[in-house]
Amino acid sequence: MPFSAALKQIVDGVEGGLGAAIMGYDGIHIDEYLREDPPMDLHLLAVEYATVLKEVKRTVDVLGTGDMEEVSVATERSRVIVRVINDDAFLVLTLERDGNYGKGRYLLRLAAPKLRELLS
Amino acid sequence: MPFSAALKQIVDGVEGGLGAAIMGYDGIHIDEYLREDPPMDLHLLAVEYATVLKEVKRTVDVLGTGDMEEVSVATERSRVIVRVINDDAFLVLTLERDGNYGKGRYLLRLAAPKLRELLS
């Protein structure tokens, strides 16, 4: 399965990359790639963000501003970027606080259509 | 009250800016500035994002990755950037899909501490 290779490419390709995962909206991990010794629980993080994403999706549906594409959350110690793959799955990338946010967004945007094909 | 002047400065300062608001987590508008004829209901948008933000805040608290600072959501037709001001209020900026996202984030980051002082 070439998923983890794609995820490794994203994480290694961005400064401050900690880990990436392909997740279902049900909170189930499809695949993941983590750098060694991540400073936070990236499993838990991805599961929790599945819940957030469901809430954002509901909101976006109410607002009628088109399909959701990307959600990002910055906290004191992390940057998380979530990119929708299809109606079932999404990509999560976690960066250090001062990681290269723009490049992370770019790599996810590139990867999503390829993963969509692989998952269909 | 200088809030709407600060909001106008943000909206006019970013390419593709549609509107900005200072909102309470309870969904109440503190102040806002909208460009004429926005292509979507920015009132409703801000209220709905208050709900999203509460969910993100809950998640961030669970994960223990420090305080929430910024949330952004991209859909097919809009970009919304939310910046936390304090425990009671946040800033929302709505951009057109191809608006200058990086500049929007930058202007909110600059404005938040000033608004925090004004609100305290």
Short mmCIF file of N, CA, C and O in Angstrom, two decimals, chain A residues 40 44-45 48-49 51-52 55-56 58-60 62-79 97 101 105, chain B residues 40 44-45 48-49 51-52 55-56 58-60 62-79 97 101 105:
data_model
loop_
_atom_site.label_atom_id
_atom_site.label_comp_id
_atom_site.label_asym_id
_atom_site.label_seq_id
_atom_site.Cartn_x
_atom_site.Cartn_y
_atom_site.Cartn_z
N MET A 40 3.95 15.07 20.98
CA MET A 40 2.56 14.98 21.45
C MET A 40 1.95 13.69 20.92
O MET A 40 2.53 13.02 20.07
N LEU A 44 -4.06 10.37 19.23
CA LEU A 44 -5.20 11.02 19.88
C LEU A 44 -5.59 12.28 19.11
O LEU A 44 -6.77 12.54 18.88
N LEU A 45 -4.59 13.02 18.69
CA LEU A 45 -4.82 14.26 17.96
C LEU A 45 -5.68 14.02 16.72
O LEU A 45 -6.68 14.70 16.48
N GLU A 48 -9.27 13.15 17.64
CA GLU A 48 -10.01 14.32 18.11
C GLU A 48 -10.36 15.26 16.95
O GLU A 48 -11.43 15.84 16.90
N TYR A 49 -9.43 15.38 16.00
CA TYR A 49 -9.70 16.26 14.87
C TYR A 49 -10.78 15.71 13.94
O TYR A 49 -11.43 16.49 13.23
N THR A 51 -13.52 14.59 15.04
CA THR A 51 -14.73 15.16 15.64
C THR A 51 -14.87 16.63 15.24
O THR A 51 -15.96 17.09 14.88
N VAL A 52 -13.76 17.36 15.30
CA VAL A 52 -13.79 18.77 14.90
C VAL A 52 -14.26 18.90 13.46
O VAL A 52 -15.10 19.73 13.12
N GLU A 55 -17.88 18.69 12.88
CA GLU A 55 -18.57 19.92 13.29
C GLU A 55 -18.39 21.02 12.22
O GLU A 55 -19.32 21.72 11.86
N VAL A 56 -17.16 21.12 11.70
CA VAL A 56 -16.91 22.13 10.66
C VAL A 56 -17.73 21.80 9.42
O VAL A 56 -18.32 22.69 8.79
N ARG A 58 -20.55 20.26 9.22
CA ARG A 58 -21.95 20.59 9.47
C ARG A 58 -22.15 22.09 9.24
O ARG A 58 -23.09 22.53 8.57
N THR A 59 -21.22 22.89 9.77
CA THR A 59 -21.30 24.35 9.65
C THR A 59 -21.24 24.78 8.19
O THR A 59 -22.02 25.61 7.74
N VAL A 60 -20.26 24.22 7.49
CA VAL A 60 -20.07 24.58 6.09
C VAL A 60 -21.32 24.22 5.27
O VAL A 60 -21.74 24.98 4.40
N VAL A 62 -24.40 24.18 6.45
CA VAL A 62 -25.42 25.17 6.82
C VAL A 62 -25.20 26.47 6.04
O VAL A 62 -26.14 27.08 5.54
N LEU A 63 -23.92 26.86 5.93
CA LEU A 63 -23.60 28.16 5.33
C LEU A 63 -23.71 28.15 3.81
O LEU A 63 -23.85 29.20 3.19
N GLY A 64 -23.64 26.97 3.21
CA GLY A 64 -23.77 26.87 1.76
C GLY A 64 -22.66 27.59 1.01
O GLY A 64 -22.89 28.17 -0.05
N THR A 65 -21.44 27.54 1.56
CA THR A 65 -20.31 28.18 0.87
C THR A 65 -19.47 27.15 0.10
O THR A 65 -18.28 27.36 -0.12
N GLY A 66 -20.12 26.07 -0.32
CA GLY A 66 -19.40 25.05 -1.09
C GLY A 66 -18.76 24.01 -0.19
O GLY A 66 -18.77 24.14 1.03
N ASP A 67 -18.22 22.98 -0.78
CA ASP A 67 -17.64 21.89 0.00
C ASP A 67 -16.43 22.36 0.82
O ASP A 67 -15.67 23.21 0.38
N MET A 68 -16.27 21.74 1.96
CA MET A 68 -15.11 22.00 2.80
C MET A 68 -13.86 21.45 2.13
O MET A 68 -13.87 20.37 1.56
N GLU A 69 -12.78 22.21 2.17
CA GLU A 69 -11.54 21.76 1.56
C GLU A 69 -10.41 21.59 2.58
O GLU A 69 -9.65 20.64 2.51
N GLU A 70 -10.29 22.55 3.48
CA GLU A 70 -9.15 22.54 4.39
C GLU A 70 -9.50 23.21 5.71
O GLU A 70 -10.23 24.20 5.72
N VAL A 71 -8.99 22.66 6.78
CA VAL A 71 -9.16 23.27 8.10
C VAL A 71 -7.79 23.30 8.75
O VAL A 71 -7.05 22.31 8.67
N SER A 72 -7.44 24.41 9.37
CA SER A 72 -6.19 24.39 10.10
C SER A 72 -6.37 25.04 11.46
O SER A 72 -7.20 25.94 11.64
N VAL A 73 -5.61 24.52 12.42
CA VAL A 73 -5.73 24.98 13.80
C VAL A 73 -4.32 25.24 14.33
O VAL A 73 -3.46 24.36 14.25
N ALA A 74 -4.10 26.43 14.84
CA ALA A 74 -2.82 26.77 15.44
C ALA A 74 -3.01 26.94 16.93
O ALA A 74 -3.93 27.62 17.37
N THR A 75 -2.15 26.27 17.69
CA THR A 75 -2.16 26.46 19.14
C THR A 75 -0.76 26.93 19.56
O THR A 75 0.12 27.06 18.72
N GLU A 76 -0.59 27.12 20.85
CA GLU A 76 0.72 27.59 21.35
C GLU A 76 1.86 26.67 20.95
O GLU A 76 2.99 27.11 20.78
N ARG A 77 1.59 25.36 20.83
CA ARG A 77 2.69 24.44 20.59
C ARG A 77 2.57 23.61 19.32
O ARG A 77 3.42 22.75 19.07
N SER A 78 1.54 23.81 18.52
CA SER A 78 1.40 22.98 17.31
C SER A 78 0.62 23.68 16.21
O SER A 78 -0.10 24.66 16.46
N ARG A 79 0.80 23.18 15.03
CA ARG A 79 0.00 23.60 13.88
C ARG A 79 -0.54 22.31 13.26
O ARG A 79 0.24 21.40 12.96
N ARG A 97 5.26 24.28 16.12
CA ARG A 97 4.69 25.62 16.11
C ARG A 97 5.27 26.50 15.01
O ARG A 97 4.57 27.23 14.34
N TYR A 101 4.25 26.37 7.53
CA TYR A 101 2.81 26.20 7.38
C TYR A 101 2.38 26.25 5.91
O TYR A 101 1.61 25.41 5.43
N ARG A 105 0.59 23.22 3.75
CA ARG A 105 -0.70 23.36 3.05
C ARG A 105 -0.54 22.96 1.58
O ARG A 105 -1.41 22.29 1.00
N MET B 40 -22.16 36.34 0.71
CA MET B 40 -22.74 35.32 1.61
C MET B 40 -23.20 36.00 2.89
O MET B 40 -22.90 37.17 3.12
N LEU B 44 -24.61 35.15 9.76
CA LEU B 44 -24.83 33.73 10.05
C LEU B 44 -23.49 33.01 10.16
O LEU B 44 -23.28 32.19 11.05
N LEU B 45 -22.60 33.34 9.25
CA LEU B 45 -21.29 32.71 9.23
C LEU B 45 -20.58 32.87 10.58
O LEU B 45 -20.08 31.91 11.16
N GLU B 48 -22.21 30.79 13.31
CA GLU B 48 -21.92 29.36 13.16
C GLU B 48 -20.48 29.04 13.55
O GLU B 48 -20.20 28.00 14.14
N TYR B 49 -19.56 29.95 13.22
CA TYR B 49 -18.18 29.69 13.56
C TYR B 49 -17.92 29.78 15.06
O TYR B 49 -16.97 29.19 15.57
N THR B 51 -19.77 28.34 17.17
CA THR B 51 -20.00 26.95 17.57
C THR B 51 -18.80 26.08 17.23
O THR B 51 -18.36 25.26 18.04
N VAL B 52 -18.27 26.26 16.03
CA VAL B 52 -17.09 25.50 15.62
C VAL B 52 -15.94 25.75 16.58
O VAL B 52 -15.25 24.83 17.03
N GLU B 55 -16.00 23.88 19.75
CA GLU B 55 -15.62 22.47 19.56
C GLU B 55 -14.10 22.34 19.42
O GLU B 55 -13.48 21.45 20.00
N VAL B 56 -13.49 23.26 18.66
CA VAL B 56 -12.04 23.23 18.51
C VAL B 56 -11.36 23.48 19.85
O VAL B 56 -10.40 22.80 20.23
N ARG B 58 -12.49 22.83 22.82
CA ARG B 58 -12.62 21.61 23.63
C ARG B 58 -11.53 20.61 23.25
O ARG B 58 -10.86 20.02 24.08
N THR B 59 -11.34 20.44 21.91
CA THR B 59 -10.36 19.49 21.41
C THR B 59 -8.95 19.89 21.83
O THR B 59 -8.16 19.06 22.29
N VAL B 60 -8.65 21.16 21.66
CA VAL B 60 -7.31 21.65 21.99
C VAL B 60 -7.04 21.46 23.48
O VAL B 60 -5.94 21.09 23.90
N VAL B 62 -8.33 19.08 25.37
CA VAL B 62 -8.10 17.63 25.55
C VAL B 62 -6.66 17.28 25.17
O VAL B 62 -5.99 16.50 25.85
N LEU B 63 -6.19 17.85 24.07
CA LEU B 63 -4.88 17.47 23.53
C LEU B 63 -3.72 18.07 24.32
O LEU B 63 -2.60 17.57 24.25
N GLY B 64 -4.00 19.15 25.04
CA GLY B 64 -2.94 19.77 25.84
C GLY B 64 -1.80 20.33 25.03
O GLY B 64 -0.64 20.26 25.43
N THR B 65 -2.11 20.88 23.85
CA THR B 65 -1.06 21.46 23.01
C THR B 65 -1.02 22.99 23.15
O THR B 65 -0.60 23.69 22.24
N GLY B 66 -1.42 23.46 24.33
CA GLY B 66 -1.38 24.91 24.58
C GLY B 66 -2.66 25.57 24.10
O GLY B 66 -3.52 24.95 23.47
N ASP B 67 -2.79 26.83 24.41
CA ASP B 67 -4.02 27.56 24.07
C ASP B 67 -4.23 27.66 22.56
O ASP B 67 -3.28 27.76 21.78
N MET B 68 -5.47 27.65 22.17
CA MET B 68 -5.85 27.84 20.77
C MET B 68 -5.52 29.27 20.35
O MET B 68 -5.75 30.23 21.10
N GLU B 69 -4.97 29.44 19.17
CA GLU B 69 -4.64 30.79 18.69
C GLU B 69 -5.40 31.16 17.42
O GLU B 69 -5.87 32.28 17.28
N GLU B 70 -5.49 30.20 16.49
CA GLU B 70 -6.08 30.52 15.19
C GLU B 70 -6.72 29.29 14.57
O GLU B 70 -6.18 28.19 14.69
N VAL B 71 -7.85 29.50 13.92
CA VAL B 71 -8.51 28.42 13.18
C VAL B 71 -8.85 28.96 11.82
O VAL B 71 -9.32 30.10 11.70
N SER B 72 -8.58 28.20 10.77
CA SER B 72 -9.03 28.67 9.47
C SER B 72 -9.70 27.55 8.70
O SER B 72 -9.38 26.37 8.87
N VAL B 73 -10.68 27.94 7.91
CA VAL B 73 -11.47 26.97 7.15
C VAL B 73 -11.58 27.45 5.72
O VAL B 73 -11.97 28.59 5.46
N ALA B 74 -11.20 26.58 4.80
CA ALA B 74 -11.32 26.90 3.37
C ALA B 74 -12.39 26.03 2.76
O ALA B 74 -12.42 24.81 2.97
N THR B 75 -13.30 26.66 2.04
CA THR B 75 -14.31 25.91 1.29
C THR B 75 -14.19 26.30 -0.18
O THR B 75 -13.34 27.11 -0.54
N GLU B 76 -15.05 25.72 -0.98
CA GLU B 76 -15.01 26.01 -2.43
C GLU B 76 -15.15 27.50 -2.74
O GLU B 76 -14.62 27.98 -3.72
N ARG B 77 -15.88 28.23 -1.89
CA ARG B 77 -16.16 29.64 -2.22
C ARG B 77 -15.70 30.65 -1.18
O ARG B 77 -15.95 31.84 -1.35
N SER B 78 -15.07 30.21 -0.12
CA SER B 78 -14.67 31.18 0.90
C SER B 78 -13.46 30.71 1.70
O SER B 78 -13.12 29.54 1.71
N ARG B 79 -12.83 31.68 2.34
CA ARG B 79 -11.77 31.41 3.31
C ARG B 79 -12.15 32.17 4.57
O ARG B 79 -12.41 33.38 4.51
N ARG B 97 -12.49 33.28 -2.09
CA ARG B 97 -11.72 32.06 -2.22
C ARG B 97 -10.26 32.33 -2.57
O ARG B 97 -9.35 31.71 -2.03
N TYR B 101 -4.66 35.03 1.73
CA TYR B 101 -4.80 34.29 2.98
C TYR B 101 -3.67 34.63 3.97
O TYR B 101 -3.91 34.90 5.15
N ARG B 105 -4.08 36.41 7.67
CA ARG B 105 -3.60 35.83 8.93
C ARG B 105 -2.70 36.83 9.65
O ARG B 105 -2.77 36.99 10.86
#
